[in-house]
């Protein structure tokens, strides 16, 4: 029998950027907050001196182990889904700070077009531009409404950057100057300018200088050690929850954090959430934690699964195309993250120095920045040359056609070790009626609960936008002077790999409860004291990484939770809009 704990004002599930921001803001406001993190406790000192590519990049030290729980995957709604069993094919973060601990640190605001994508597409091109079966929708919030929350996060996280020349309205400058451009990035920018494009130094959550944020938390200057993506930063030079919002929340004395706490149900009665049921994964003991407000701030898969297991909201049914929970699943798959790799004979680059957010970028082909009238896709993508810092094990580029072993392979591996650069196109991914999340009818986790099932099929939209991006990346690589250029190949169909870590949807935001699960405060239409925060609320995936938008919406959700605790009721009036 579950042991009942003392009631709190707010229980937050997950301790990444979404959950961490909620906890910090409400604890600062004097609310009693409990944060439940399924993974282990960890602190900054755990990462000091750990520069182990085999342990982190290949054995996935910071990722959730999938022997007790994973996802199942299929392409079509009539297929039988099978569990994903390889760690390199499903990466979801775990531990205090969540997936936000091992993120790279690249920072992009999404475009005004994104938040009103359906109405703006129809306004410019007409209804016929949207293909049959594509389920894009407006978010119920505009860029201008969200902009102050973007700004608040950038100040808190100490973002280093310079404005995009083709960017949108900003109320503040970035709090830190941009990262130093390396020779490779300079070459990219020069080539892009020669083509009439508008490159700039991408914004980064890696610090260009030491910085103290408005909450009094200090972040240190980046050392360009190159161990960002898949790693925790041992210098405290990458903005993450463990360096910022988590200590801010704890210092108030109003926030308790419980790790190894797997939330298995949202408890509810008479249309109200009453708390959560969780299991201590070390002891197996079950606990019931009552709360006035429940906030789900976990990863997309977990937020959707918890709602479905708790029987909250109407599950999406692809056959009738009704219901909302699980609808509009998308993400940044390998098939939408393609470009061109150049091999140079005369130029050499120290590509083993780097940082997760060190790079050059351009947005000329992003969103609706360019005319799509004669193109067979909508939206676009951002182009980058990123200097992550190549690991000696993971990166071993040779031109296409080179044998994968033997004398020629060794010779070319050594020759091109410092002579290889990649430019890629990060394409937006649109939602479709046949791509969704549901509970698997066959497979369960170690506690007997159904796994989350992913149904995802590549479409002509996906292939067409990727082909466009590869062509643009190739043009830039040619202008950079590469002697050999290898283009990424378009896949025939989805390969069941979820290694990109950026997956969204299923609890989508909008104005119409018929096609959305939460309003623009991330408050559930069906349960007003339940808020669902994170990428799960995004109706589609834009052209760049989702972290800043997750964070901005988390700040707005925190404001909404406080408003609800004071006033009660639905914070936004629902509307009926076109599906």
Tab-separated table of N, CA, C and O in Angstrom, residues 17-18 108-110 114-115 117 135-141 146 150 298-300 303-304 324 326-332 429-432 435 437 502-510 515-520 522 532-554:
chain	number	residue	atom	x	y	z
A	17	UNK	N	15.001	21.608	-17.764
A	17	UNK	CA	14.695	23.042	-17.876
A	17	UNK	C	13.226	23.312	-17.554
A	17	UNK	O	12.898	24.262	-16.845
A	18	UNK	N	12.322	22.474	-18.062
A	18	UNK	CA	10.898	22.713	-17.835
A	18	UNK	C	10.573	22.634	-16.353
A	18	UNK	O	10.045	23.581	-15.754
A	108	UNK	N	18.342	29.021	-30.255
A	108	UNK	CA	17.578	29.699	-31.305
A	108	UNK	C	16.170	29.964	-30.794
A	108	UNK	O	15.544	29.082	-30.214
A	109	UNK	N	15.683	31.159	-31.032
A	109	UNK	CA	14.254	31.403	-30.856
A	109	UNK	C	13.532	30.896	-32.097
A	109	UNK	O	14.039	31.022	-33.209
A	110	UNK	N	12.348	30.350	-31.898
A	110	UNK	CA	11.532	29.990	-33.050
A	110	UNK	C	10.843	31.231	-33.601
A	110	UNK	O	10.767	32.266	-32.937
A	114	UNK	N	6.091	30.243	-36.819
A	114	UNK	CA	5.823	28.972	-36.143
A	114	UNK	C	4.557	29.017	-35.303
A	114	UNK	O	3.759	28.075	-35.323
A	115	UNK	N	4.382	30.077	-34.556
A	115	UNK	CA	3.294	30.123	-33.593
A	115	UNK	C	1.927	30.378	-34.240
A	115	UNK	O	0.893	30.133	-33.624
A	117	UNK	N	1.376	29.199	-37.619
A	117	UNK	CA	1.794	28.565	-38.873
A	117	UNK	C	0.631	28.296	-39.827
A	117	UNK	O	0.740	28.508	-41.031
A	135	UNK	N	-1.459	18.135	-40.166
A	135	UNK	CA	-2.310	18.663	-39.097
A	135	UNK	C	-1.687	19.870	-38.388
A	135	UNK	O	-1.744	19.966	-37.161
A	136	UNK	N	-1.104	20.779	-39.153
A	136	UNK	CA	-0.554	21.975	-38.522
A	136	UNK	C	-1.673	22.814	-37.914
A	136	UNK	O	-2.800	22.825	-38.413
A	137	UNK	N	-1.336	23.521	-36.850
A	137	UNK	CA	-2.320	24.379	-36.180
A	137	UNK	C	-1.602	25.540	-35.517
A	137	UNK	O	-0.412	25.463	-35.181
A	138	UNK	N	-2.310	26.637	-35.334
A	138	UNK	CA	-1.764	27.754	-34.565
A	138	UNK	C	-1.681	27.355	-33.095
A	138	UNK	O	-2.442	26.517	-32.607
A	139	UNK	N	-0.745	27.983	-32.379
A	139	UNK	CA	-0.448	27.586	-31.006
A	139	UNK	C	-1.337	28.270	-29.967
A	139	UNK	O	-1.300	27.908	-28.800
A	140	UNK	N	-2.058	29.300	-30.372
A	140	UNK	CA	-2.827	30.055	-29.383
A	140	UNK	C	-1.991	31.083	-28.645
A	140	UNK	O	-2.438	31.679	-27.657
A	141	UNK	N	-0.772	31.302	-29.116
A	141	UNK	CA	0.105	32.338	-28.571
A	141	UNK	C	0.954	32.842	-29.719
A	141	UNK	O	1.265	32.090	-30.650
A	146	UNK	N	5.212	35.697	-26.512
A	146	UNK	CA	6.197	34.808	-25.878
A	146	UNK	C	7.565	35.468	-25.716
A	146	UNK	O	8.376	35.034	-24.886
A	150	UNK	N	11.196	34.443	-23.582
A	150	UNK	CA	12.492	34.133	-24.201
A	150	UNK	C	13.584	34.992	-23.559
A	150	UNK	O	14.661	34.508	-23.198
A	298	UNK	N	8.276	16.544	-17.604
A	298	UNK	CA	9.194	15.496	-18.032
A	298	UNK	C	9.359	15.522	-19.548
A	298	UNK	O	8.848	16.399	-20.245
A	299	UNK	N	10.067	14.522	-20.064
A	299	UNK	CA	10.300	14.411	-21.502
A	299	UNK	C	8.982	14.081	-22.205
A	299	UNK	O	8.036	13.576	-21.596
A	300	UNK	N	8.914	14.331	-23.484
A	300	UNK	CA	7.704	14.132	-24.274
A	300	UNK	C	7.113	12.735	-24.100
A	300	UNK	O	5.903	12.585	-23.905
A	303	UNK	N	5.598	12.495	-20.455
A	303	UNK	CA	4.382	13.290	-20.249
A	303	UNK	C	3.171	12.629	-20.899
A	303	UNK	O	2.096	12.530	-20.299
A	304	UNK	N	3.336	12.176	-22.139
A	304	UNK	CA	2.235	11.515	-22.836
A	304	UNK	C	1.847	10.221	-22.142
A	304	UNK	O	0.661	9.934	-21.939
A	324	UNK	N	-7.013	13.978	-28.499
A	324	UNK	CA	-5.880	14.905	-28.481
A	324	UNK	C	-4.597	14.333	-27.882
A	324	UNK	O	-3.499	14.701	-28.323
A	326	UNK	N	-1.530	12.367	-27.531
A	326	UNK	CA	-0.745	11.591	-28.486
A	326	UNK	C	-0.716	12.180	-29.877
A	326	UNK	O	0.096	11.781	-30.724
A	327	UNK	N	-1.575	13.160	-30.161
A	327	UNK	CA	-1.699	13.760	-31.490
A	327	UNK	C	-0.494	14.646	-31.818
A	327	UNK	O	0.134	15.221	-30.962
A	328	UNK	N	-0.179	14.752	-33.107
A	328	UNK	CA	0.861	15.660	-33.616
A	328	UNK	C	2.255	15.342	-33.081
A	328	UNK	O	3.026	16.231	-32.735
A	329	UNK	N	2.605	14.069	-33.032
A	329	UNK	CA	3.972	13.709	-32.658
A	329	UNK	C	4.913	14.024	-33.813
A	329	UNK	O	4.671	13.657	-34.961
A	330	UNK	N	6.001	14.726	-33.516
A	330	UNK	CA	7.068	14.983	-34.495
A	330	UNK	C	8.401	15.023	-33.760
A	330	UNK	O	8.468	14.847	-32.552
A	331	UNK	N	9.463	15.291	-34.496
A	331	UNK	CA	10.766	15.399	-33.852
A	331	UNK	C	11.875	15.606	-34.853
A	331	UNK	O	11.664	15.603	-36.067
A	332	UNK	N	13.061	15.771	-34.317
A	332	UNK	CA	14.246	16.005	-35.151
A	332	UNK	C	14.936	14.669	-35.399
A	332	UNK	O	15.862	14.277	-34.705
A	429	UNK	N	9.851	19.823	-39.074
A	429	UNK	CA	9.089	18.592	-39.279
A	429	UNK	C	7.625	18.882	-38.980
A	429	UNK	O	7.281	19.302	-37.871
A	430	UNK	N	6.786	18.642	-39.955
A	430	UNK	CA	5.363	18.917	-39.812
A	430	UNK	C	4.608	17.691	-39.293
A	430	UNK	O	5.005	16.559	-39.553
A	431	UNK	N	3.492	17.903	-38.585
A	431	UNK	CA	2.704	16.787	-38.062
A	431	UNK	C	1.731	16.242	-39.107
A	431	UNK	O	1.276	16.970	-39.984
A	432	UNK	N	1.405	14.965	-38.958
A	432	UNK	CA	0.471	14.292	-39.865
A	432	UNK	C	-0.490	13.443	-39.046
A	432	UNK	O	-0.169	12.997	-37.948
A	435	UNK	N	0.946	10.106	-37.581
A	435	UNK	CA	2.095	10.082	-36.679
A	435	UNK	C	1.637	10.493	-35.279
A	435	UNK	O	1.210	11.633	-35.075
A	437	UNK	N	1.381	9.165	-30.705
A	437	UNK	CA	1.814	8.366	-29.560
A	437	UNK	C	0.609	7.675	-28.936
A	437	UNK	O	-0.479	8.258	-28.864
A	502	UNK	N	15.348	15.078	-29.632
A	502	UNK	CA	14.401	16.180	-29.738
A	502	UNK	C	13.090	15.679	-30.322
A	502	UNK	O	12.896	15.677	-31.540
A	503	UNK	N	12.164	15.263	-29.445
A	503	UNK	CA	10.879	14.732	-29.885
A	503	UNK	C	9.775	15.446	-29.139
A	503	UNK	O	9.873	15.668	-27.931
A	504	UNK	N	8.746	15.797	-29.874
A	504	UNK	CA	7.754	16.714	-29.292
A	504	UNK	C	6.340	16.301	-29.688
A	504	UNK	O	6.130	15.434	-30.533
A	505	UNK	N	5.366	16.953	-29.044
A	505	UNK	CA	3.969	16.765	-29.396
A	505	UNK	C	3.249	15.796	-28.480
A	505	UNK	O	3.786	15.269	-27.515
A	506	UNK	N	1.982	15.581	-28.796
A	506	UNK	CA	1.154	14.658	-28.043
A	506	UNK	C	0.278	15.322	-26.999
A	506	UNK	O	-0.787	14.824	-26.655
A	507	UNK	N	0.732	16.445	-26.469
A	507	UNK	CA	-0.059	17.212	-25.490
A	507	UNK	C	-0.074	18.651	-25.990
A	507	UNK	O	0.387	19.574	-25.329
A	508	UNK	N	-0.574	18.840	-27.198
A	508	UNK	CA	-0.325	20.066	-27.937
A	508	UNK	C	-1.081	21.274	-27.399
A	508	UNK	O	-2.148	21.174	-26.814
A	509	UNK	N	-0.483	22.419	-27.660
A	509	UNK	CA	-1.007	23.719	-27.240
A	509	UNK	C	-1.883	24.296	-28.342
A	509	UNK	O	-1.590	24.154	-29.531
A	510	UNK	N	-2.938	24.974	-27.939
A	510	UNK	CA	-3.796	25.617	-28.920
A	510	UNK	C	-4.970	26.314	-28.262
A	510	UNK	O	-5.066	26.384	-27.030
A	515	UNK	N	-8.675	20.059	-30.709
A	515	UNK	CA	-7.412	19.690	-31.359
A	515	UNK	C	-6.202	20.058	-30.513
A	515	UNK	O	-5.068	20.030	-31.000
A	516	UNK	N	-6.397	20.416	-29.248
A	516	UNK	CA	-5.272	20.734	-28.369
A	516	UNK	C	-5.577	20.239	-26.969
A	516	UNK	O	-6.743	20.092	-26.581
A	517	UNK	N	-4.531	20.008	-26.195
A	517	UNK	CA	-4.681	19.489	-24.838
A	517	UNK	C	-4.471	20.557	-23.775
A	517	UNK	O	-5.022	20.454	-22.680
A	518	UNK	N	-3.639	21.573	-24.097
A	518	UNK	CA	-3.341	22.623	-23.122
A	518	UNK	C	-3.529	23.996	-23.752
A	518	UNK	O	-3.438	24.160	-24.971
A	519	UNK	N	-3.789	24.988	-22.905
A	519	UNK	CA	-3.870	26.367	-23.381
A	519	UNK	C	-2.472	26.993	-23.360
A	519	UNK	O	-1.476	26.317	-23.108
A	520	UNK	N	-2.395	28.298	-23.628
A	520	UNK	CA	-1.072	28.906	-23.770
A	520	UNK	C	-0.354	29.164	-22.443
A	520	UNK	O	0.745	29.707	-22.435
A	522	UNK	N	0.003	26.360	-20.678
A	522	UNK	CA	0.297	24.936	-20.498
A	522	UNK	C	-0.648	24.267	-19.517
A	522	UNK	O	-0.351	23.209	-18.955
A	532	UNK	N	1.016	20.850	-18.103
A	532	UNK	CA	1.941	19.956	-18.798
A	532	UNK	C	2.914	20.819	-19.592
A	532	UNK	O	2.515	21.515	-20.530
A	533	UNK	N	4.183	20.774	-19.205
A	533	UNK	CA	5.183	21.703	-19.721
A	533	UNK	C	6.291	20.933	-20.427
A	533	UNK	O	6.677	19.846	-20.001
A	534	UNK	N	6.816	21.507	-21.484
A	534	UNK	CA	7.920	20.881	-22.210
A	534	UNK	C	7.593	20.727	-23.673
A	534	UNK	O	6.579	21.226	-24.180
A	535	UNK	N	8.449	19.995	-24.394
A	535	UNK	CA	8.268	19.813	-25.823
A	535	UNK	C	6.994	19.093	-26.187
A	535	UNK	O	6.534	19.177	-27.330
A	536	UNK	N	6.388	18.395	-25.240
A	536	UNK	CA	5.142	17.683	-25.535
A	536	UNK	C	4.017	18.620	-25.942
A	536	UNK	O	3.048	18.197	-26.572
A	537	UNK	N	4.122	19.907	-25.635
A	537	UNK	CA	3.048	20.842	-25.978
A	537	UNK	C	3.217	21.465	-27.365
A	537	UNK	O	2.332	22.182	-27.825
A	538	UNK	N	4.322	21.181	-28.065
A	538	UNK	CA	4.560	21.811	-29.362
A	538	UNK	C	3.733	21.125	-30.451
A	538	UNK	O	3.860	19.923	-30.665
A	539	UNK	N	2.919	21.861	-31.210
A	539	UNK	CA	2.130	21.249	-32.282
A	539	UNK	C	2.941	20.813	-33.496
A	539	UNK	O	2.467	20.035	-34.305
A	540	UNK	N	4.143	21.352	-33.678
A	540	UNK	CA	5.033	20.895	-34.748
A	540	UNK	C	6.465	21.188	-34.329
A	540	UNK	O	6.706	21.913	-33.363
A	541	UNK	N	7.412	20.630	-35.060
A	541	UNK	CA	8.825	20.862	-34.759
A	541	UNK	C	9.380	21.873	-35.740
A	541	UNK	O	9.317	21.682	-36.953
A	542	UNK	N	9.938	22.948	-35.218
A	542	UNK	CA	10.491	23.990	-36.075
A	542	UNK	C	11.892	23.600	-36.544
A	542	UNK	O	12.332	22.462	-36.387
A	543	UNK	N	12.608	24.572	-37.061
A	543	UNK	CA	13.852	24.289	-37.768
A	543	UNK	C	15.079	24.174	-36.877
A	543	UNK	O	16.150	23.852	-37.365
A	544	UNK	N	14.943	24.450	-35.597
A	544	UNK	CA	16.104	24.411	-34.724
A	544	UNK	C	15.747	23.739	-33.410
A	544	UNK	O	14.596	23.408	-33.144
A	545	UNK	N	16.754	23.598	-32.570
A	545	UNK	CA	16.594	22.899	-31.302
A	545	UNK	C	15.514	23.563	-30.444
A	545	UNK	O	15.352	24.783	-30.455
A	546	UNK	N	14.771	22.782	-29.664
A	546	UNK	CA	13.579	23.291	-28.988
A	546	UNK	C	13.829	23.927	-27.624
A	546	UNK	O	12.907	24.490	-27.041
A	547	UNK	N	15.058	23.828	-27.081
A	547	UNK	CA	15.289	24.189	-25.681
A	547	UNK	C	14.829	25.587	-25.301
A	547	UNK	O	14.113	25.754	-24.298
A	548	UNK	N	15.199	26.652	-26.034
A	548	UNK	CA	14.751	27.986	-25.612
A	548	UNK	C	13.230	28.141	-25.587
A	548	UNK	O	12.694	28.847	-24.725
A	549	UNK	N	12.539	27.472	-26.513
A	549	UNK	CA	11.078	27.573	-26.533
A	549	UNK	C	10.469	26.789	-25.378
A	549	UNK	O	9.482	27.226	-24.767
A	550	UNK	N	11.049	25.645	-25.042
A	550	UNK	CA	10.618	24.909	-23.846
A	550	UNK	C	10.773	25.789	-22.611
A	550	UNK	O	9.877	25.879	-21.766
A	551	UNK	N	11.916	26.448	-22.505
A	551	UNK	CA	12.193	27.289	-21.339
A	551	UNK	C	11.259	28.490	-21.282
A	551	UNK	O	10.747	28.845	-20.211
A	552	UNK	N	11.045	29.144	-22.423
A	552	UNK	CA	10.160	30.313	-22.447
A	552	UNK	C	8.745	29.932	-22.021
A	552	UNK	O	8.108	30.626	-21.216
A	553	UNK	N	8.245	28.817	-22.543
A	553	UNK	CA	6.905	28.375	-22.168
A	553	UNK	C	6.842	27.928	-20.711
A	553	UNK	O	5.799	28.020	-20.066
A	554	UNK	N	7.974	27.451	-20.174
A	554	UNK	CA	8.005	27.081	-18.754
A	554	UNK	C	7.868	28.318	-17.873
A	554	UNK	O	7.161	28.284	-16.849
